[in-house]
Coordinates of C-alpha atoms in Angstrom, one line a residue:
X1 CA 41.8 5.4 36.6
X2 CA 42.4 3.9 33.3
X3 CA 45.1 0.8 33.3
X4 CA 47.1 2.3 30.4
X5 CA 47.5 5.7 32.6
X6 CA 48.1 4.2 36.2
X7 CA 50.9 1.7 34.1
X8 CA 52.7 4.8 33.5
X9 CA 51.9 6.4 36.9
X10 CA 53.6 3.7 38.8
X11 CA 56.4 3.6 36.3
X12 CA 57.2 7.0 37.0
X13 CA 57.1 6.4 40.5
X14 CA 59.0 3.9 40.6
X15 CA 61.6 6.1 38.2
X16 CA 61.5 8.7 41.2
X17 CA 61.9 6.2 43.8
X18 CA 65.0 4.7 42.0
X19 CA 66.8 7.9 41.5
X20 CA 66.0 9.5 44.8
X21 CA 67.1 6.1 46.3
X22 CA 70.8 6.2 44.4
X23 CA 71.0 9.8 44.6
X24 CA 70.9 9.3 48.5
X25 CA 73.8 6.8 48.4
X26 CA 76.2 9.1 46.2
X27 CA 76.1 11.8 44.0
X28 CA 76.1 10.3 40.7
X29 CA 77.1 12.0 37.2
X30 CA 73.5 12.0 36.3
X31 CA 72.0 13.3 39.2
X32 CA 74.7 16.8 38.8
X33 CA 74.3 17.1 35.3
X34 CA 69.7 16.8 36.2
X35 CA 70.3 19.3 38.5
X36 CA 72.0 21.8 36.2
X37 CA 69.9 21.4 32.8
X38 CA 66.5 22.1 34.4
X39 CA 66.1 24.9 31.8
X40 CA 66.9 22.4 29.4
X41 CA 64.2 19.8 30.2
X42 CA 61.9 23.0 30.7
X43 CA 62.8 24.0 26.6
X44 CA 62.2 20.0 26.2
X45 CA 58.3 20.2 27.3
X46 CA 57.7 23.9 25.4
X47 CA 59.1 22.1 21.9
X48 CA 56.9 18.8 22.9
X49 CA 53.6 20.7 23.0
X50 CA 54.4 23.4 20.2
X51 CA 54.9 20.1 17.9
X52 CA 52.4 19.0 15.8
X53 CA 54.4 16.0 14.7
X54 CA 54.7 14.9 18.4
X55 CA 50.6 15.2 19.3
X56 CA 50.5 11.2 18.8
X57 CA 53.0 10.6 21.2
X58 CA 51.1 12.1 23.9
X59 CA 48.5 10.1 25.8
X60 CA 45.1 10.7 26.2
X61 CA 45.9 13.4 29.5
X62 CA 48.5 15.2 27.7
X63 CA 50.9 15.1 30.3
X64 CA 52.5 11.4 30.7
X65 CA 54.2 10.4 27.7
X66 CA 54.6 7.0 25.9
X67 CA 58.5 6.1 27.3
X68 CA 60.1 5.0 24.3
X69 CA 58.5 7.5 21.7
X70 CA 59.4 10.4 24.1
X71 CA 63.1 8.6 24.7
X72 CA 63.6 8.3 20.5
X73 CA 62.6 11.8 20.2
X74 CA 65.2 13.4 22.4
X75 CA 67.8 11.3 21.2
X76 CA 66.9 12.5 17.5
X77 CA 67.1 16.5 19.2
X78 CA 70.0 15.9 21.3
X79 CA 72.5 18.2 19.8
X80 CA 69.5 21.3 19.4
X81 CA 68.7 20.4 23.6
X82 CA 72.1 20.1 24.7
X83 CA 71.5 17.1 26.7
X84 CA 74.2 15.7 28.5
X85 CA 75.6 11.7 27.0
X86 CA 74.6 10.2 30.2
X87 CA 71.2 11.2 30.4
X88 CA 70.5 10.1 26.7
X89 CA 72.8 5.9 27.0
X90 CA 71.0 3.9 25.4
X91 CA 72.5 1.5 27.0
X92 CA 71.3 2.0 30.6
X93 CA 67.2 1.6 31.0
X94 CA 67.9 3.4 34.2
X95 CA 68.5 6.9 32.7
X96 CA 66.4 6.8 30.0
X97 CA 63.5 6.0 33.2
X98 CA 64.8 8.5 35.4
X99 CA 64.5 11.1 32.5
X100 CA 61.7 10.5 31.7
X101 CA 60.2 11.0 35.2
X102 CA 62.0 14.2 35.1
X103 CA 60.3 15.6 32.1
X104 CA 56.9 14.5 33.4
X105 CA 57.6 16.1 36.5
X106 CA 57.6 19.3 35.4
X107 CA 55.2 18.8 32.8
X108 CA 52.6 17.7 35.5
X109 CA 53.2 20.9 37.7
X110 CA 52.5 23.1 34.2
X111 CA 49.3 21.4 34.1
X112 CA 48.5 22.1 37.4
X113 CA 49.5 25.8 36.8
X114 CA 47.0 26.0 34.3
X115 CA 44.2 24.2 35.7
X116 CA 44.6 27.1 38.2
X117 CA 43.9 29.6 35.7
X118 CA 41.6 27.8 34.3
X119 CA 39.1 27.5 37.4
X120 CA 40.1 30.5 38.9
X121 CA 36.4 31.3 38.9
X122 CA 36.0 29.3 42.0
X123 CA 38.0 30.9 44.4
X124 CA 37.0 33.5 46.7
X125 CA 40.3 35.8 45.6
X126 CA 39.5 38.1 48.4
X127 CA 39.3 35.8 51.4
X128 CA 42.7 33.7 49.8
X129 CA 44.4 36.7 49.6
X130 CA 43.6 37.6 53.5
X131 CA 45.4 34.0 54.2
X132 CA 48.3 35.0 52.4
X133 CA 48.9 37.1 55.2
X134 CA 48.9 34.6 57.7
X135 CA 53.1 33.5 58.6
X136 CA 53.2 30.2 58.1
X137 CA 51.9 30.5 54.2
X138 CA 54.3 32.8 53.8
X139 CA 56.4 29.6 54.0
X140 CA 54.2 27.6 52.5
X141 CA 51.6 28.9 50.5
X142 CA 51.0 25.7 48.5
X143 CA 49.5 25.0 51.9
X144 CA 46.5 28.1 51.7
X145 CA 43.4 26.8 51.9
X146 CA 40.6 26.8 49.1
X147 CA 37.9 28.7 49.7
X148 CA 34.9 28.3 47.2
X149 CA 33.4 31.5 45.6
X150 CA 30.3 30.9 46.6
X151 CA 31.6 30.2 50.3
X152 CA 29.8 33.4 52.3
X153 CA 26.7 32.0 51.6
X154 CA 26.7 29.1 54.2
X155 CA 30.3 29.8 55.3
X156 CA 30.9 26.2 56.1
X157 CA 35.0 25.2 56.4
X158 CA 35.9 21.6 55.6
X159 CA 38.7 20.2 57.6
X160 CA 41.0 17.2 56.4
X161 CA 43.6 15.4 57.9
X162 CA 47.0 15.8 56.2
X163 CA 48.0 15.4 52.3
X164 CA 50.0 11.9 51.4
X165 CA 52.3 11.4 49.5
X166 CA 54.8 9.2 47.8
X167 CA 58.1 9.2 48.6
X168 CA 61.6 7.1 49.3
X169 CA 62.4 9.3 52.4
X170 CA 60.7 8.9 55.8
X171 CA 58.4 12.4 56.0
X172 CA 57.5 11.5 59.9
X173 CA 61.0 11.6 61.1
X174 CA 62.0 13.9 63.7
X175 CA 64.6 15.9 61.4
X176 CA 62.0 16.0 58.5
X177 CA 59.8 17.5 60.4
X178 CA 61.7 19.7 61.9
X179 CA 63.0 21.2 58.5
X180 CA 59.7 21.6 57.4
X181 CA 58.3 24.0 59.8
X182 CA 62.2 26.2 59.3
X183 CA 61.8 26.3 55.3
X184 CA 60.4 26.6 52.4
X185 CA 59.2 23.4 49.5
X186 CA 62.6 24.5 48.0
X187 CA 64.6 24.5 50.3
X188 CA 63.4 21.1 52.0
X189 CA 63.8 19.7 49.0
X190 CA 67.2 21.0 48.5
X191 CA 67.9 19.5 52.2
X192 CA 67.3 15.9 51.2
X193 CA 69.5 15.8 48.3
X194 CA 66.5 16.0 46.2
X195 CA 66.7 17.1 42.8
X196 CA 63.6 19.7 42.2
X197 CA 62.3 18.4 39.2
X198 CA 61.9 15.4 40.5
X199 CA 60.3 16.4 44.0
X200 CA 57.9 18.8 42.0
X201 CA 56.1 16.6 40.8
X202 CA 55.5 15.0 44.5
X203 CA 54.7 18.4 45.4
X204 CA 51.0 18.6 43.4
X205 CA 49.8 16.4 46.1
X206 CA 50.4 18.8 48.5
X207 CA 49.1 22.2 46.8
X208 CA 45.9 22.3 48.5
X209 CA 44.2 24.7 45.3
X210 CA 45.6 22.7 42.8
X211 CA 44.2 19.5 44.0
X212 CA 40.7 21.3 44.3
X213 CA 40.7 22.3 40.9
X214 CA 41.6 19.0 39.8
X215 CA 39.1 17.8 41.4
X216 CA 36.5 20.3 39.9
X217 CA 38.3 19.1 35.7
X218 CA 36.4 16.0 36.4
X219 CA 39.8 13.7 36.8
X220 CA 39.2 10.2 38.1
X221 CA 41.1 9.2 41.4
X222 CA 39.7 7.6 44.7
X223 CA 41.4 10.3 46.9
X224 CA 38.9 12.9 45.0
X225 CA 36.5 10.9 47.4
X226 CA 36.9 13.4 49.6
X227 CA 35.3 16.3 47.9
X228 CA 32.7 14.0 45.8
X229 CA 31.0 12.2 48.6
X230 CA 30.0 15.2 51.4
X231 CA 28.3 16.8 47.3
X232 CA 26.7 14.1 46.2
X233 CA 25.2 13.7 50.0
X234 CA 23.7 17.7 49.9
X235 CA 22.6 16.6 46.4
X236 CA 25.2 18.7 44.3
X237 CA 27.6 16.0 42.7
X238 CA 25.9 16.4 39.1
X239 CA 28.4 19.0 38.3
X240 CA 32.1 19.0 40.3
X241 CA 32.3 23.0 40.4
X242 CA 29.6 22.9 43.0
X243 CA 32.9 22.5 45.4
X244 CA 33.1 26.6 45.4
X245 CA 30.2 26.3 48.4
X246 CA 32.8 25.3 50.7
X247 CA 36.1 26.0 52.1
X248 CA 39.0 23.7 52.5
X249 CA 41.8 22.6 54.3
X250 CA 44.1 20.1 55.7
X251 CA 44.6 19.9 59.9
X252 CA 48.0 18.8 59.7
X253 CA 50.2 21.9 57.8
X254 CA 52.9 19.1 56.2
X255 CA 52.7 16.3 54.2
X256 CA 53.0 13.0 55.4
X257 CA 54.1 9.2 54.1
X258 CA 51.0 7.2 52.1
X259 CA 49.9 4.9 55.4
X260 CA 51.2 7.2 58.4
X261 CA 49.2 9.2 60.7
X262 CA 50.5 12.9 62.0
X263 CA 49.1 13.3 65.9
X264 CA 49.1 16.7 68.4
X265 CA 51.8 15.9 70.1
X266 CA 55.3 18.1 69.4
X267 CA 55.1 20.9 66.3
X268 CA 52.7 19.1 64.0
X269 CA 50.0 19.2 66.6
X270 CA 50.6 22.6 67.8
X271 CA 51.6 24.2 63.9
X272 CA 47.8 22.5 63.1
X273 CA 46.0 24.3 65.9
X274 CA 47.8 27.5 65.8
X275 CA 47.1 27.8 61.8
X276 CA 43.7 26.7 62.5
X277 CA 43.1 29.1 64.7
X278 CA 44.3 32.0 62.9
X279 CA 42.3 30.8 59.6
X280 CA 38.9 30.8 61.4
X281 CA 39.3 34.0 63.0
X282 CA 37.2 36.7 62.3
X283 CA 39.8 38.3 60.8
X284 CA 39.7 35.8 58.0
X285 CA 37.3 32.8 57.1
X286 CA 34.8 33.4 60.0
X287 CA 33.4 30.2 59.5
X288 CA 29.7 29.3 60.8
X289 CA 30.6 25.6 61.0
X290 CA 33.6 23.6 60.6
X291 CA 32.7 19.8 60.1
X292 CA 36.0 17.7 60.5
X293 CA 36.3 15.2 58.0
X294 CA 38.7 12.9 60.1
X295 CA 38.5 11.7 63.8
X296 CA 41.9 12.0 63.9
X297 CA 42.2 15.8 63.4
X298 CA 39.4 16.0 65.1
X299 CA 40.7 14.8 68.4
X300 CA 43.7 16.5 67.8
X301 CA 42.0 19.5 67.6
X302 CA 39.8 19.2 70.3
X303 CA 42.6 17.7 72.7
X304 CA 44.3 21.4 72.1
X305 CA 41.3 23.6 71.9
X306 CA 39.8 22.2 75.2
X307 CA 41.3 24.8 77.1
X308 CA 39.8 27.3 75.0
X309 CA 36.4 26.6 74.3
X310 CA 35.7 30.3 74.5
X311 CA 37.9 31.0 71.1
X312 CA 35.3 29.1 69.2
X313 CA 32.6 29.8 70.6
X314 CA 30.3 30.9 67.8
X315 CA 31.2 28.4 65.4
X316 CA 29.5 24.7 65.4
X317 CA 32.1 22.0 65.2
X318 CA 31.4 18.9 64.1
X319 CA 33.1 15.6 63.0
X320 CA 32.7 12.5 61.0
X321 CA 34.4 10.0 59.3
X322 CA 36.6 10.5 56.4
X323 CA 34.4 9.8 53.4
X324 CA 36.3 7.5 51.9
X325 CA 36.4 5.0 54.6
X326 CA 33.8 2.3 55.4
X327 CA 32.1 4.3 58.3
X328 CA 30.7 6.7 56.0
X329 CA 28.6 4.1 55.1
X330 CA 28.0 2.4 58.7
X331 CA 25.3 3.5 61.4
X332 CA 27.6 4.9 64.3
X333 CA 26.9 7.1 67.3
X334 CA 28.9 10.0 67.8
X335 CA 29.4 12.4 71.2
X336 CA 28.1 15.6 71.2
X337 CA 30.2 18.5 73.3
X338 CA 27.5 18.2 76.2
X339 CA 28.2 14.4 76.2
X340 CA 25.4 13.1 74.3
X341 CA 24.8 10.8 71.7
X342 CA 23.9 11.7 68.7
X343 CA 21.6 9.5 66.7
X344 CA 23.1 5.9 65.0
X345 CA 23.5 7.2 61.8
X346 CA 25.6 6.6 58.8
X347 CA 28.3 8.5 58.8
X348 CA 27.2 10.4 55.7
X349 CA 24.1 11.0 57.3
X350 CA 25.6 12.9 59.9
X351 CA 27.6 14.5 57.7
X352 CA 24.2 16.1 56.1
X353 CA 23.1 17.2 59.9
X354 CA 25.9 18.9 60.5
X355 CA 26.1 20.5 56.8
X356 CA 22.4 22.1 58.0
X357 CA 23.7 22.5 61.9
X358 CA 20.3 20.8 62.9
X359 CA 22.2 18.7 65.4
X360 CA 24.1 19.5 68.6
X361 CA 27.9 20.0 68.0
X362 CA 30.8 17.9 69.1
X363 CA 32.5 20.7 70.2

């Protein structure tokens, strides 16, 4: 990631963490008068990019903005925007920080809206749309998975383990999680005294299609390791689109804290296998082989699904190691499901033999 960008991605995090923090410990002026001048901040970002006079302002993405320039130029437009003295004192860094990370907030989920549009070409509509169908997206659609257009011809389903995210509050708590499975992203949000244009920006780590089409506009992160590493191993990394010959998802149907691990036991592990189960049906993605890109949601999985072998019966399940992680690139036996070993290969390697279903499965 370029230095000048990821300066002004931590500053905006750390904008977020320090109002979420404070908002937590009292309901401040700033935090009401946020919460009711969304349309206002909303105006702020349509006047920013109809401006021709502002283009300089903008960084290089178009959607993170110099802090100062963007500050001077609201204070200049105050009276037109209506913005509340608080938000705009000059003499409180805090605010003029915490604004900021408002207006970026929203500005980052418009990208993201559009990128959708953009590479809409990708996605099997017809299959997505079957999904929708499915109770728990209902709830939480950001949560569909992807599914490539050019997915029937191989029908192979990549599994991950959970998005991460960044965020003040404790996501693996009990009371978290329990909210989670009850309500909607609003809602939740509203829940943990969260103002929305804050947490919507925390919320594009989390919309599984978004971050595939992110992915596929060629933007630099390691996380996008992911996606990059099983293509460049089948020999299809010269152009990122090439992602529409899979389908994917995320095990774990909630996002969790950057570091933390989500496991099978209580409503995370059975949530994951119930939604798993109703995505690979026959009914829906049909999948020929699932390869589990995470041990951990792999013996989740298989911890739940041992009992009922017979469900999954004509698909080839496989696991490896996350691609990102070192034992992509280490020789390492795995188990197959008849309690063999399978060859001491890299883990990329065995990534490719299960990609062609040349090899036993694990399960």
């Amino acid at each position: 990631m370029n230095q000048e960008l990821q300066n002004k991605y931590i500053e905006m995090i750390d904008a977020q963490k320090l109002f979420l923090k404070e908002c937590k410990a009292k309901n401040t002026t700033l935090y009401n008068d946020i919460k009711k001048r969304e349309n206002n901040i909303q105006n702020i970002i349509s006047v920013l990019h109809d401006n021709d006079s502002f283009k300089d302002i903008k960084s290089y993405d178009g959607y993170v903005y110099k802090v100062s320039d963007l500050y001077q130029w609201c204070i200049d437009n105050a009276d037109k925007l209506a913005l509340p003295k608080e938000m705009l004192n000059g003499k409180d860094d805090n605010n003029k920080r915490r604004f900021i990370s408002a207006v970026a907030g929203y500005d980052y989920i418009s990208k993201k809206n559009q990128l959708l549009k953009d590479y809409s070409f990708l996605f099997d509509k017809n299959h997505i749309d079957r999904l929708k169908s499915i109770e728990y997206y209902k709830l939480h659609p950001e949560w569909i998975p992807f599914v490539g257009s050019s997915y029937e011809d191989r029908r192979v389903l990549l599994v991950g383990e959970s998005h991460y995210v960044d965020s003040v509050f404790d996501l693996n708590d009990y009371d978290f999680e329990n909210r989670w499975y009850k309500n909607d992203y609003n809602s939740v949000c509203k829940n943990i005294e969260s103002s929305n244009d804050l947490w919507v920006f925390s919320k594009s780590y989390f919309w599984t299609q978004s971050v595939i089409a992110t992915f596929a506009n060629d933007e630099p992160g390691a996380g996008y390791a992911i996606f990059a590493n099983p293509l460049r191993e089948i020999g299809l990394l010269d152009d990122k689109k090439n992602i529409k010959v899979f389908a994917y998802m995320n095990y774990f149907q909630r996002p969790s804290n950057w570091g933390a691990q989500l496991y099978s036991k209580g409503d995370d592990g059975k949530v994951a296998y119930d939604v798993l189960k109703e995505v690979v049906s026959k009914d829906n993605l049909a999948p020929r082989t699932i390869i589990f890109l995470s041990k951990n949601a792999f013996d989740c999985f298989a911890d739940l699904a041992k009992n009922e072998r017979e469900y999954f019966a004509e698909i080839s399940i496989y696991k490896v190691h996350h691609p990102n992680c070192a034992w992509w690139n280490i020789p390492k036996k795995y188990k197959t499901k008849s309690g063999k070993d399978r060859e001491n290969k890299y883990g990329k390697e065995h990534f490719v033999d299960a990609y062609n279903n040349i090899v036993e499965a694990d399960f």
